[in-house]
Short mmCIF file of C-alpha atoms in Angstrom, two decimals:
data_model
loop_
_atom_site.label_atom_id
_atom_site.label_comp_id
_atom_site.label_asym_id
_atom_site.label_seq_id
_atom_site.Cartn_x
_atom_site.Cartn_y
_atom_site.Cartn_z
CA MET A 211 137.11 213.08 247.41
CA ALA A 212 133.49 211.59 248.13
CA PRO A 213 132.83 209.80 244.93
CA THR A 214 128.79 209.69 244.53
CA SER A 215 126.68 209.79 241.61
CA GLY A 216 125.24 213.31 243.36
CA GLY A 217 127.83 215.22 242.82
CA GLN A 218 127.71 218.91 243.65
CA TYR A 219 124.58 218.58 245.91
CA HIS A 220 126.28 215.99 247.87
CA TRP A 221 129.52 218.00 248.22
CA VAL A 222 127.54 221.27 249.10
CA SER A 223 125.75 219.25 252.05
CA GLU A 224 129.35 217.67 253.52
CA PHE A 225 131.14 221.42 253.25
CA ALA A 226 128.06 224.13 254.03
CA PRO A 227 127.45 225.13 257.45
CA PRO A 228 125.25 222.76 259.44
CA GLN A 229 122.21 225.31 259.56
CA TYR A 230 122.43 225.83 255.64
CA GLN A 231 123.20 222.08 254.56
CA LYS A 232 119.55 220.99 253.67
CA PHE A 233 118.50 224.00 251.74
CA LEU A 234 121.79 224.51 250.05
CA SER A 235 122.09 220.98 249.33
CA TYR A 236 118.61 220.60 248.15
CA SER A 237 118.83 223.94 245.66
CA ALA A 238 122.12 222.40 244.04
CA GLY A 239 120.48 219.11 243.66
CA TRP A 240 117.63 220.89 241.47
CA MET A 241 120.08 223.14 239.81
CA SER A 242 122.61 220.73 238.81
CA THR A 243 119.75 217.99 237.72
CA LEU A 244 117.78 220.59 235.42
CA GLY A 245 120.98 222.08 234.07
CA TRP A 246 121.83 218.54 232.84
CA LEU A 247 118.52 217.71 231.55
CA ALA A 248 118.41 221.12 229.73
CA SER A 249 121.99 220.51 228.32
CA PHE A 250 120.60 217.06 226.87
CA ALA A 251 117.73 218.98 225.45
CA SER A 252 119.73 221.55 223.76
CA SER A 253 122.37 219.04 222.53
CA CYS A 254 119.41 216.96 220.64
CA PHE A 255 118.29 220.32 218.94
CA VAL A 256 121.67 221.15 217.94
CA CYS A 257 121.70 217.83 216.48
CA ALA A 258 118.89 218.43 214.84
CA THR A 259 120.06 221.58 213.38
CA LEU A 260 123.02 220.24 212.01
CA ILE A 261 120.73 217.59 210.01
CA GLU A 262 118.89 220.69 208.62
CA ILE A 263 122.40 222.57 207.92
CA CYS A 264 123.15 218.98 205.73
CA ALA A 265 120.12 219.66 203.70
CA GLU A 266 121.03 223.18 203.45
CA VAL A 267 124.67 222.51 202.18
CA ILE A 268 123.15 220.86 199.20
CA SER A 269 119.81 222.72 198.86
CA PRO A 270 120.30 226.36 200.32
CA GLU A 271 116.42 227.38 200.20
CA PHE A 272 115.53 224.31 202.27
CA GLY A 273 114.28 224.37 206.00
CA PHE A 274 112.96 222.49 208.52
CA THR A 275 109.21 223.13 209.98
CA ASN A 276 108.84 223.16 213.71
CA TRP A 277 106.97 219.96 213.65
CA GLN A 278 109.69 218.30 211.63
CA TYR A 279 112.23 219.83 214.48
CA THR A 280 110.22 218.26 216.98
CA LEU A 281 110.05 214.68 215.26
CA ILE A 282 113.77 214.52 214.55
CA MET A 283 114.72 215.24 218.37
CA LEU A 284 112.40 212.87 219.45
CA ALA A 285 114.07 210.41 217.44
CA LEU A 286 117.22 211.49 218.31
CA ILE A 287 116.15 211.18 222.09
CA VAL A 288 114.62 207.67 221.34
CA VAL A 289 118.26 206.67 219.71
CA THR A 290 120.05 207.87 222.56
CA ILE A 291 117.88 206.11 225.08
CA PHE A 292 118.43 202.81 223.01
CA PHE A 293 122.15 203.25 223.31
CA ASN A 294 121.68 203.71 227.27
CA THR A 295 119.61 200.46 228.03
CA VAL A 296 119.58 198.15 225.22
CA GLY A 297 123.18 198.98 224.30
CA ALA A 298 124.07 199.79 227.67
CA ALA A 299 126.94 196.91 227.89
CA SER A 300 128.46 198.63 224.59
CA LEU A 301 128.80 202.05 226.34
CA PRO A 302 132.59 201.44 227.69
CA ALA A 303 133.71 200.53 224.02
CA LEU A 304 131.48 203.15 222.55
CA GLU A 305 132.98 205.95 225.11
CA THR A 306 136.33 204.94 224.21
CA ALA A 307 135.69 205.05 220.41
CA SER A 308 134.24 208.58 220.97
CA LEU A 309 137.17 209.69 222.57
CA PHE A 310 139.32 208.90 219.69
CA ALA A 311 136.92 210.10 217.30
CA HIS A 312 136.90 213.22 218.80
CA ILE A 313 140.60 213.68 218.75
CA ILE A 314 140.71 212.27 215.02
CA GLY A 315 137.94 214.77 214.36
CA PHE A 316 139.46 218.19 215.72
CA PHE A 317 142.69 217.41 213.34
CA VAL A 318 140.39 216.53 210.50
CA ILE A 319 138.55 219.67 211.03
CA MET A 320 141.52 221.88 212.00
CA ILE A 321 143.67 221.12 209.17
CA ILE A 322 141.07 221.41 206.71
CA CYS A 323 140.03 224.78 207.73
CA TRP A 324 143.59 226.11 207.46
CA ALA A 325 144.23 224.34 204.30
CA MET A 326 141.27 225.31 202.08
CA CYS A 327 139.45 228.22 204.12
CA ARG A 328 140.13 231.56 202.00
CA PRO A 329 140.34 234.34 202.31
CA LEU A 330 141.85 234.14 205.96
CA ASN A 331 141.46 237.04 208.28
CA SER A 332 144.46 238.74 209.42
CA GLY A 333 146.31 238.29 212.61
CA LYS A 334 145.24 241.69 213.75
CA GLU A 335 141.85 241.38 213.28
CA VAL A 336 141.92 238.21 215.05
CA PHE A 337 143.92 239.15 218.14
CA THR A 338 143.71 242.80 218.50
CA GLU A 339 140.29 243.81 217.11
CA PHE A 340 137.29 243.38 219.76
CA VAL A 341 133.53 244.34 218.98
CA ASN A 342 130.62 244.80 221.54
CA SER A 343 127.51 244.10 219.36
CA GLY A 344 125.32 243.00 222.40
CA GLY A 345 124.23 245.90 223.93
CA TRP A 346 126.25 245.52 226.89
CA SER A 347 127.62 248.92 228.37
CA ASN A 348 131.30 248.05 228.03
CA MET A 349 133.55 245.08 226.68
CA GLY A 350 134.52 243.58 230.00
CA THR A 351 130.87 242.89 230.72
CA ALA A 352 130.08 241.68 227.41
CA CYS A 353 133.50 239.25 227.23
CA LEU A 354 132.08 238.00 230.77
CA ILE A 355 128.62 237.21 229.71
CA SER A 356 129.80 235.44 226.79
CA GLN A 357 131.59 232.88 228.75
CA VAL A 358 128.69 231.34 229.70
CA THR A 359 127.96 229.80 226.36
CA VAL A 360 131.69 229.10 226.00
CA MET A 361 131.76 227.15 229.07
CA TYR A 362 129.01 224.78 227.81
CA CYS A 363 131.77 223.44 225.59
CA ASN A 364 133.28 222.19 228.82
CA LEU A 365 131.21 220.30 230.80
CA GLY A 366 132.05 217.16 230.11
CA SER A 367 134.58 217.14 232.90
CA ASP A 368 131.36 216.88 235.38
CA SER A 369 130.25 213.99 233.74
CA ILE A 370 132.76 211.36 235.24
CA VAL A 371 131.62 212.79 238.78
CA HIS A 372 127.87 211.37 238.09
CA ILE A 373 129.09 207.75 237.19
CA SER A 374 131.89 207.32 239.91
CA GLU A 375 129.88 205.05 241.65
CA GLU A 376 130.58 202.63 238.79
CA VAL A 377 134.33 203.33 238.50
CA GLU A 378 137.00 201.52 240.21
CA ASP A 379 139.38 203.18 242.93
CA ALA A 380 137.10 206.25 242.06
CA SER A 381 138.49 208.68 244.53
CA TRP A 382 141.78 208.42 242.76
CA ILE A 383 140.54 208.04 239.16
CA VAL A 384 137.56 210.63 239.13
CA PRO A 385 139.29 213.78 240.15
CA ARG A 386 142.19 213.08 237.65
CA ALA A 387 139.69 212.43 234.93
CA MET A 388 137.88 215.93 235.93
CA TRP A 389 140.97 217.60 235.78
CA TRP A 390 142.91 216.47 232.74
CA SER A 391 139.66 216.17 230.85
CA TYR A 392 139.29 220.18 231.22
CA VAL A 393 142.56 220.97 230.77
CA ILE A 394 142.91 219.34 227.64
CA ASN A 395 139.67 220.74 226.62
CA VAL A 396 140.32 224.38 227.39
CA PHE A 397 143.69 223.77 225.35
CA LEU A 398 142.17 222.42 222.12
CA GLY A 399 139.16 224.60 222.49
CA ILE A 400 141.53 227.57 222.07
CA ILE A 401 143.31 225.99 219.36
CA MET A 402 140.07 225.34 217.35
CA LEU A 403 138.66 228.93 218.38
CA ILE A 404 141.89 230.44 216.97
CA THR A 405 141.26 228.25 213.50
CA MET A 406 137.67 229.29 213.54
CA LEU A 407 138.57 233.35 214.25
CA PHE A 408 141.19 233.09 210.75
CA GLY A 409 138.82 230.98 208.61
CA ILE A 410 135.27 231.92 209.43
CA GLY A 411 135.14 235.26 207.15
CA SER A 412 133.93 238.63 207.40
CA LEU A 413 132.17 239.39 211.05
CA GLU A 414 129.11 241.08 209.82
CA ALA A 415 128.40 237.87 207.73
CA THR A 416 129.04 235.60 210.42
CA LEU A 417 126.55 237.10 213.05
CA GLU A 418 123.90 237.33 210.38
CA ALA A 419 124.36 233.93 209.49
CA ASP A 420 121.82 231.30 210.93
CA ALA A 421 124.52 228.67 211.72
CA PRO A 422 128.01 230.53 212.02
CA TYR A 423 130.00 227.32 211.73
CA LEU A 424 128.55 226.77 208.44
CA ASN A 425 130.12 229.87 207.25
CA LEU A 426 133.35 228.62 207.89
CA PHE A 427 132.73 225.11 206.20
CA ASN A 428 131.74 227.18 203.37
CA ASN A 429 134.63 229.25 203.12
CA THR A 430 136.36 226.08 202.30
CA GLY A 431 135.27 226.75 198.53
CA SER A 432 133.89 222.94 198.34
CA THR A 433 130.20 221.81 199.35
CA GLY A 434 131.41 218.51 199.75
CA VAL A 435 133.94 219.57 202.20
CA ALA A 436 131.49 221.78 203.76
CA LEU A 437 128.92 218.67 204.15
CA PHE A 438 131.39 216.71 205.42
CA LEU A 439 132.88 218.59 208.04
CA THR A 440 129.21 219.06 209.09
CA ILE A 441 128.69 215.43 209.27
CA VAL A 442 131.71 214.87 211.24
CA LEU A 443 130.16 217.47 213.66
CA LEU A 444 127.06 215.86 213.75
CA LEU A 445 128.28 212.29 214.81
CA LEU A 446 130.67 213.95 217.22
CA ILE A 447 127.85 215.92 218.96
CA PHE A 448 125.51 212.77 218.99
CA ALA A 449 128.40 210.65 220.39
CA GLY A 450 128.50 213.22 223.09
CA ASN A 451 124.60 212.95 223.73
CA ILE A 452 124.74 209.06 224.87
CA THR A 453 127.34 210.34 227.26
CA THR A 454 125.32 213.40 228.45
CA LEU A 455 122.15 211.06 228.88
CA ALA A 456 124.34 208.35 230.93
CA THR A 457 125.08 211.43 233.21
CA VAL A 458 121.56 212.61 233.28
CA SER A 459 120.12 209.37 234.19
CA ARG A 460 122.64 208.90 237.11
CA GLU A 461 122.45 212.22 238.39
CA LEU A 462 118.39 212.06 238.48
CA TRP A 463 118.84 208.64 240.24
CA ALA A 464 121.32 210.04 242.57
CA PHE A 465 119.05 212.99 243.80
CA SER A 466 116.02 210.93 243.71
CA ARG A 467 117.53 208.33 245.86
CA ASP A 468 117.86 211.02 248.54
CA LYS A 469 114.36 211.92 248.26
CA GLY A 470 115.10 215.30 246.26
CA PHE A 471 112.54 215.19 243.30
CA PRO A 472 108.82 213.81 243.53
CA PHE A 473 107.97 210.16 242.88
CA SER A 474 111.55 209.85 244.05
CA SER A 475 110.98 206.06 245.20
CA TRP A 476 109.52 205.28 241.83
CA ILE A 477 112.31 207.10 240.01
CA SER A 478 115.21 205.71 242.25
CA HIS A 479 113.65 201.96 241.95
CA VAL A 480 116.21 199.48 240.31
CA SER A 481 114.75 196.37 239.15
#
């Protein structure tokens, strides 16, 4: 493996037919970088939504205005930038803490949902009933299209690629970290998916809800527990935002280093 912060666009350049290398590599660089930028923005939006949901748990009629959403997202971005600049020296410890927090958070949410969510959906509903409410012509198409949003949860395996130039023995460590992070995330994700399907309540209520996972938390029957689980989710996603920004910055820097962006010399400058 070629351990480079550029990741995909570098590999495309290496393995594409010579006559297509520049075009395909350039396209891959733009798509990868813009994709990670969009991922960071969407994660900040999710965190802002979770902050609103924390308020809604206590006061159901509460709702943010658009300008409040914008200010909260800007505040989240500023704090995340702080961790990646002023607090950069603490990133390794923070990432280690985030790993253990995600594992603990997984078990906390799963155990509470199984223990407290009532009524539980039946196994027949969860495993044998399929509903295509997206307007697609058949169930197979609907299933394939829906995987796009599901795969969003497994992007973490790509993060390490873009910090590979900072990893010792990267050609050995990075591929294994990519593989095992993906496998573990998929395995735990399936377990959490089954937990949610059993505990989330009726499909109709879930589809109509502004935040379906709040239905799951509210099904515990306790406002305090619902608020606690929402805060856990908020903290874990925000911790992921810090990693996402680290990935974005290195992807952007690497592509600019190879003159892929406007103002590349300024973006790639290291003082």
